[in-house]
Short mmCIF file of C-alpha atoms and ligand atoms in Angstrom, two decimals:
data_model
loop_
_atom_site.label_atom_id
_atom_site.label_comp_id
_atom_site.label_asym_id
_atom_site.label_seq_id
_atom_site.Cartn_x
_atom_site.Cartn_y
_atom_site.Cartn_z
CA UNK A 1 0.00 0.00 0.00
CA UNK A 2 2.83 2.38 0.89
CA UNK A 3 4.49 1.56 -2.47
CA UNK A 4 1.26 2.26 -4.35
CA UNK A 5 1.11 5.58 -2.58
CA UNK A 6 4.58 6.53 -3.80
CA UNK A 7 3.69 5.46 -7.39
CA UNK A 8 0.73 7.82 -7.11
CA UNK A 9 2.77 10.72 -5.70
CA UNK A 10 5.44 10.35 -8.41
CA UNK A 11 2.68 10.19 -11.02
CA UNK A 12 1.06 13.39 -9.77
CA UNK A 13 4.42 15.18 -9.98
CA UNK A 14 4.91 13.98 -13.56
CA UNK A 15 1.43 15.03 -14.54
CA UNK A 16 1.96 18.54 -13.17
CA UNK A 17 5.22 18.67 -15.12
CA UNK A 18 3.50 17.61 -18.36
CA UNK A 19 0.89 20.33 -17.84
CA UNK A 20 3.51 23.02 -17.11
CA UNK A 21 5.53 22.02 -20.17
CA UNK A 22 2.47 22.17 -22.36
CA UNK A 23 1.35 25.54 -20.95
CA UNK A 24 4.74 27.17 -21.37
CA UNK A 25 5.04 25.98 -24.98
CA UNK A 26 1.57 27.26 -25.80
CA UNK A 27 2.46 30.56 -24.13
CA UNK A 28 5.68 30.88 -26.11
CA UNK A 29 3.86 29.84 -29.32
CA UNK A 30 6.60 31.56 -31.42
CA UNK A 31 4.38 31.26 -34.45
CA UNK A 32 5.38 27.64 -34.75
CA UNK A 33 2.18 25.70 -35.15
CA UNK A 34 3.68 22.25 -35.49
CA UNK A 35 5.67 22.71 -32.29
CA UNK A 36 2.57 23.59 -30.27
CA UNK A 37 0.74 20.75 -31.97
CA UNK A 38 3.58 18.51 -30.89
CA UNK A 39 3.27 19.65 -27.27
CA UNK A 40 -0.49 19.06 -27.34
CA UNK A 41 0.15 15.55 -28.67
CA UNK A 42 2.82 14.95 -26.06
CA UNK A 43 0.60 16.20 -23.26
CA UNK A 44 -2.03 13.72 -24.39
CA UNK A 45 0.45 10.86 -24.78
CA UNK A 46 1.88 11.41 -21.28
CA UNK A 47 -1.41 12.12 -19.56
CA UNK A 48 -3.38 9.14 -20.90
CA UNK A 49 -1.15 6.40 -19.42
CA UNK A 50 -0.56 8.51 -16.30
CA UNK A 51 -4.27 8.82 -15.62
CA UNK A 52 -4.55 5.05 -16.01
CA UNK A 53 -1.69 4.58 -13.53
CA UNK A 54 -3.14 7.00 -11.01
CA UNK A 55 -6.72 5.80 -11.37
CA UNK A 56 -5.76 2.14 -11.05
CA UNK A 57 -3.50 2.83 -8.10
CA UNK A 58 -6.34 4.55 -6.29
CA UNK A 59 -8.67 1.67 -7.07
CA UNK A 60 -6.15 -0.87 -5.79
CA UNK A 61 -5.66 1.08 -2.59
CA UNK A 62 -9.38 0.75 -1.92
CA UNK A 63 -9.86 -2.87 -3.02
CA UNK A 64 -8.84 -6.08 -1.29
CA UNK A 65 -6.29 -8.60 -2.55
CA UNK A 66 -8.36 -10.29 -5.23
CA UNK A 67 -8.55 -10.58 -9.02
CA UNK A 68 -8.92 -6.82 -9.34
CA UNK A 69 -5.43 -6.49 -7.92
CA UNK A 70 -3.90 -8.68 -10.64
CA UNK A 71 -5.82 -6.82 -13.36
CA UNK A 72 -4.87 -3.48 -11.86
CA UNK A 73 -1.20 -4.40 -11.75
CA UNK A 74 -1.32 -5.33 -15.46
CA UNK A 75 -2.82 -1.91 -16.26
CA UNK A 76 -0.17 -0.16 -14.18
CA UNK A 77 2.59 -2.13 -15.90
CA UNK A 78 1.27 -1.48 -19.43
CA UNK A 79 0.74 2.22 -18.73
CA UNK A 80 4.21 2.48 -17.21
CA UNK A 81 5.69 0.88 -20.32
CA UNK A 82 3.74 3.24 -22.61
CA UNK A 83 5.02 6.19 -20.62
CA UNK A 84 8.59 4.94 -20.75
CA UNK A 85 8.30 4.61 -24.55
CA UNK A 86 7.10 8.22 -24.86
CA UNK A 87 9.83 9.53 -22.57
CA UNK A 88 12.57 7.54 -24.35
CA UNK A 89 11.42 8.93 -27.71
CA UNK A 90 11.48 12.50 -26.37
CA UNK A 91 14.98 11.96 -24.95
CA UNK A 92 16.24 10.37 -28.19
CA UNK A 93 14.79 13.24 -30.16
CA UNK A 94 16.44 15.79 -27.83
CA UNK A 95 19.77 14.01 -28.44
CA UNK A 96 19.17 13.97 -32.20
CA UNK A 97 18.36 17.68 -32.12
CA UNK A 98 21.73 18.36 -30.49
CA UNK A 99 23.66 16.05 -32.82
CA UNK A 100 24.24 13.64 -29.93
CA UNK A 101 22.27 10.59 -31.00
CA UNK A 102 24.93 7.92 -31.34
CA UNK A 103 25.27 4.43 -32.82
CA UNK A 104 27.80 1.81 -31.83
CA UNK A 105 29.08 -0.86 -34.24
CA UNK A 106 29.12 -4.43 -32.94
CA UNK A 107 28.71 -7.89 -34.49
CA UNK A 108 25.09 -8.86 -34.97
CA UNK A 109 23.31 -11.95 -36.25
CA UNK A 110 20.35 -10.82 -38.35
CA UNK A 111 18.19 -13.91 -37.64
CA UNK A 112 18.63 -13.37 -33.88
CA UNK A 113 17.73 -9.72 -34.16
CA UNK A 114 14.54 -10.56 -36.06
CA UNK A 115 13.69 -13.40 -33.65
CA UNK A 116 13.99 -11.16 -30.60
CA UNK A 117 11.83 -8.42 -32.13
CA UNK A 118 9.11 -10.88 -33.19
CA UNK A 119 9.15 -12.39 -29.65
CA UNK A 120 8.58 -8.97 -28.10
CA UNK A 121 5.68 -8.06 -30.39
CA UNK A 122 3.91 -11.40 -30.74
CA UNK A 123 1.32 -10.64 -28.04
CA UNK A 124 0.65 -7.15 -29.34
CA UNK A 125 -0.05 -8.52 -32.84
CA UNK A 126 -3.05 -10.45 -31.53
CA UNK A 127 -4.58 -7.40 -29.82
CA UNK A 128 -5.72 -5.95 -33.17
CA UNK A 129 -6.47 -9.38 -34.63
CA UNK A 130 -3.36 -9.22 -36.81
CA UNK A 131 -1.15 -12.00 -38.00
CA UNK A 132 2.57 -11.24 -37.87
CA UNK A 133 5.12 -13.25 -39.81
CA UNK A 134 8.80 -13.05 -40.67
CA UNK A 135 10.34 -14.20 -43.97
CA UNK A 136 14.05 -14.92 -44.08
CA UNK A 137 16.30 -15.44 -47.08
CA UNK A 138 16.84 -19.03 -48.13
CA UNK A 139 19.83 -20.77 -46.58
CA UNK A 140 22.60 -19.93 -46.08
CA UNK A 141 21.36 -17.18 -43.76
CA UNK A 142 23.39 -14.02 -43.26
CA UNK A 143 26.66 -14.40 -41.41
CA UNK A 144 27.26 -11.97 -38.54
CA UNK A 145 27.47 -8.38 -39.76
CA UNK A 146 28.96 -5.27 -38.23
CA UNK A 147 26.18 -2.84 -37.23
CA UNK A 148 24.34 -1.56 -34.13
CA UNK A 149 22.08 -4.33 -32.75
CA UNK A 150 20.40 -2.11 -30.12
CA UNK A 151 19.56 0.70 -32.54
CA UNK A 152 18.45 -1.69 -35.29
CA UNK A 153 16.15 -3.41 -32.81
CA UNK A 154 14.74 0.01 -31.93
CA UNK A 155 14.07 0.76 -35.62
CA UNK A 156 12.45 -2.62 -36.26
CA UNK A 157 10.30 -2.34 -33.11
CA UNK A 158 9.19 1.09 -34.23
CA UNK A 159 8.27 0.07 -37.79
CA UNK A 160 6.56 -3.14 -36.69
CA UNK A 161 4.66 -1.40 -33.84
CA UNK A 162 3.43 1.19 -36.33
CA UNK A 163 2.40 -1.53 -38.80
CA UNK A 164 0.48 -3.34 -36.04
CA UNK A 165 -1.08 -0.11 -34.76
CA UNK A 166 -2.41 1.03 -38.16
CA UNK A 167 -3.71 -2.42 -39.21
CA UNK A 168 -6.85 -4.22 -38.01
CA UNK A 169 -7.43 -7.93 -38.68
CA UNK A 170 -4.70 -7.92 -41.29
CA UNK A 171 -1.23 -9.23 -41.92
CA UNK A 172 2.11 -7.67 -41.00
CA UNK A 173 5.13 -9.18 -42.71
CA UNK A 174 8.79 -8.61 -41.98
CA UNK A 175 10.89 -9.71 -44.93
CA UNK A 176 14.67 -9.87 -44.78
CA UNK A 177 16.68 -10.05 -47.99
CA UNK A 178 20.09 -9.37 -49.40
CA UNK A 179 20.62 -6.51 -51.84
CA UNK A 180 23.70 -5.83 -53.90
CA UNK A 181 24.02 -2.21 -54.96
CA UNK A 182 27.05 -1.23 -57.06
CA UNK A 183 28.95 -4.28 -55.88
CA UNK A 184 28.19 -3.57 -52.20
CA UNK A 185 26.12 -5.92 -50.12
CA UNK A 186 23.23 -4.68 -47.94
CA UNK A 187 20.69 -6.32 -45.64
CA UNK A 188 17.23 -5.09 -46.54
CA UNK A 189 14.23 -5.17 -44.19
CA UNK A 190 10.70 -4.69 -45.57
CA UNK A 191 7.86 -4.20 -43.06
CA UNK A 192 4.63 -4.60 -45.01
CA UNK A 193 1.14 -4.15 -43.59
CA UNK A 194 -2.40 -4.39 -44.94
CA UNK A 195 -3.57 -1.41 -42.87
CA UNK A 196 -4.95 2.09 -43.44
CA UNK A 197 -2.18 3.22 -45.83
CA UNK A 198 -1.01 6.81 -46.34
CA UNK A 199 -1.94 9.29 -49.08
CA UNK A 200 0.83 11.01 -51.13
CA UNK A 201 0.46 14.25 -49.14
CA UNK A 202 0.96 12.38 -45.86
CA UNK A 203 4.03 10.54 -47.17
CA UNK A 204 5.87 13.86 -47.56
CA UNK A 205 5.52 14.55 -43.81
CA UNK A 206 6.37 11.13 -42.42
CA UNK A 207 10.05 11.50 -41.57
CA UNK A 208 9.76 15.09 -40.33
CA UNK A 209 9.76 15.73 -36.57
CA UNK A 210 6.63 16.93 -34.75
CA UNK A 211 4.33 15.60 -37.45
CA UNK A 212 1.70 12.93 -37.70
CA UNK A 213 -0.44 12.25 -40.73
CA UNK A 214 -3.54 12.77 -38.60
CA UNK A 215 -2.67 15.70 -36.32
CA UNK A 216 -6.20 16.58 -35.20
CA UNK A 217 -7.02 16.80 -31.51
CA UNK A 218 -9.36 13.84 -31.98
CA UNK A 219 -6.56 11.70 -33.40
CA UNK A 220 -7.70 8.11 -33.51
CA UNK A 221 -4.22 6.62 -33.01
CA UNK A 222 -1.76 7.48 -30.25
CA UNK A 223 1.94 8.16 -30.74
CA UNK A 224 4.46 10.98 -30.54
CA UNK A 225 5.21 11.53 -34.24
CA UNK A 226 8.93 11.26 -33.46
CA UNK A 227 9.58 7.56 -34.12
CA UNK A 228 10.23 7.73 -37.87
CA UNK A 229 12.44 10.82 -37.54
CA UNK A 230 14.60 8.91 -35.05
CA UNK A 231 14.60 5.79 -37.29
CA UNK A 232 15.81 7.82 -40.28
CA UNK A 233 18.68 9.33 -38.30
CA UNK A 234 19.76 5.91 -37.00
CA UNK A 235 19.69 4.24 -40.42
CA UNK A 236 21.61 7.08 -42.06
CA UNK A 237 24.22 6.98 -39.28
CA UNK A 238 24.63 3.26 -39.99
CA UNK A 239 25.32 4.02 -43.66
CA UNK A 240 21.91 2.91 -44.92
CA UNK A 241 18.70 4.24 -46.44
CA UNK A 242 15.06 4.19 -45.32
CA UNK A 243 11.88 4.70 -47.33
CA UNK A 244 8.22 3.89 -47.76
CA UNK A 245 5.71 2.97 -50.42
CA UNK A 246 2.05 3.15 -49.53
CA UNK A 247 -1.46 3.28 -50.92
CA UNK A 248 -4.36 4.74 -48.92
CA UNK A 249 -6.75 2.02 -47.80
CA UNK A 250 -4.48 -0.77 -49.07
CA UNK A 251 -1.40 -0.75 -46.83
CA UNK A 252 2.21 0.32 -46.53
CA UNK A 253 5.73 -1.00 -46.81
CA UNK A 254 8.36 0.72 -44.71
CA UNK A 255 11.80 -0.51 -45.76
CA UNK A 256 15.40 0.14 -44.85
CA UNK A 257 18.76 -1.28 -45.81
CA UNK A 258 22.07 -1.27 -43.95
CA UNK A 259 25.51 -2.32 -45.18
CA UNK A 260 26.14 -6.05 -44.70
CA UNK A 261 29.73 -5.59 -43.66
CA UNK A 262 30.91 -8.99 -42.37
CA UNK A 263 31.76 -8.94 -38.66
CA UNK A 264 35.36 -9.69 -37.85
CA UNK A 265 34.55 -11.67 -34.71
CA UNK A 266 33.51 -15.34 -34.94
CA UNK A 267 29.74 -15.91 -34.88
CA UNK A 268 29.81 -17.64 -31.48
CA UNK A 269 31.07 -14.39 -29.94
CA UNK A 270 28.70 -12.33 -32.05
CA UNK A 271 25.71 -14.27 -30.75
CA UNK A 272 26.13 -13.06 -27.19
CA UNK A 273 26.84 -9.56 -28.46
CA UNK A 274 23.60 -9.51 -30.43
CA UNK A 275 21.30 -9.61 -27.41
P1 ADP B 1 3.97 7.83 -34.08
O1 ADP B 1 4.55 7.73 -32.71
O2 ADP B 1 2.93 8.88 -34.20
O3 ADP B 1 3.56 6.52 -34.65
P2 ADP B 1 5.96 7.88 -36.18
O4 ADP B 1 7.02 8.87 -36.52
O5 ADP B 1 6.39 6.47 -35.92
O6 ADP B 1 5.19 8.44 -34.93
O7 ADP B 1 4.88 7.90 -37.33
C1 ADP B 1 4.41 9.16 -37.82
C2 ADP B 1 3.09 9.01 -38.52
O8 ADP B 1 3.23 8.24 -39.70
C3 ADP B 1 2.02 8.28 -37.72
O9 ADP B 1 1.40 9.12 -36.79
C4 ADP B 1 1.08 7.82 -38.83
O10 ADP B 1 0.24 8.88 -39.21
C5 ADP B 1 2.04 7.52 -39.98
N1 ADP B 1 2.38 6.08 -40.07
C6 ADP B 1 3.51 5.48 -39.63
N2 ADP B 1 3.48 4.16 -39.90
C7 ADP B 1 2.32 3.90 -40.54
C8 ADP B 1 1.71 2.72 -41.09
N3 ADP B 1 2.32 1.52 -41.03
N4 ADP B 1 0.50 2.86 -41.69
C9 ADP B 1 -0.11 4.07 -41.76
N5 ADP B 1 0.40 5.21 -41.26
C10 ADP B 1 1.61 5.14 -40.66
#
């Protein structure tokens, strides 16, 4: 009970902070509509999971140790995770804005990377009635390559989470293939969904910070509008390219490719480094 109380107190502090931040940005305005829009979005994204955390905590403080407690704890955990995602994106974007977003080259095994990402998202796929599948190249699979496993996982999680979020009762496919461009070898990832798709006007805004295709107050889908901007920076830092093809009402393919520079370390060492 005492711990729940401190979760609640910390939450109230955070909520006040989100409100202050939003107010001061609106006050400054600076004629920058997309920035104020961004703060409104952010206020919403921080406040929604926080209200769930605070409301559930209060409920749990009142209720006895029964099924409601287990359900409440799940809500608290999910809301906490959502909040952490928002805060991590804001921090990554702040780093990017100051030229301090970094990548770190290490050996990575592509199949392991894909496996770990699919494991993380498997449950979420079912929530919208979606089927998620991964398609690998035919044997022999990629040897270990030199890239940034943590950042690539972040990019894949972002693209796949988006695909799952904007698709209902559809299919999300992650396809991994090898591309040779001007004699250089690349690993290419295609994340294809059968979701809402994006019109040509929306495509132009996708990789720009502070923007979402649907930026209205009554936005149907949550999100910060920063994910793709961060993905683009990461992929370019790794020497690759990122892009999208999409058709409204049909679905989208977000793709990226990174150099398949063979890792110098033996694969057995690379395996532990990939996690
Ligand atoms: P967000 O946190 O809002 O998802 P992103 O930068 O990841 O931020 O995406 C920006 C916008 O691009 C989204 O708000 C959405 O409008 C659009 N978008 C991204 N992925 C998809 C997709 N798979 N299908 C349709 N729209 C998408």
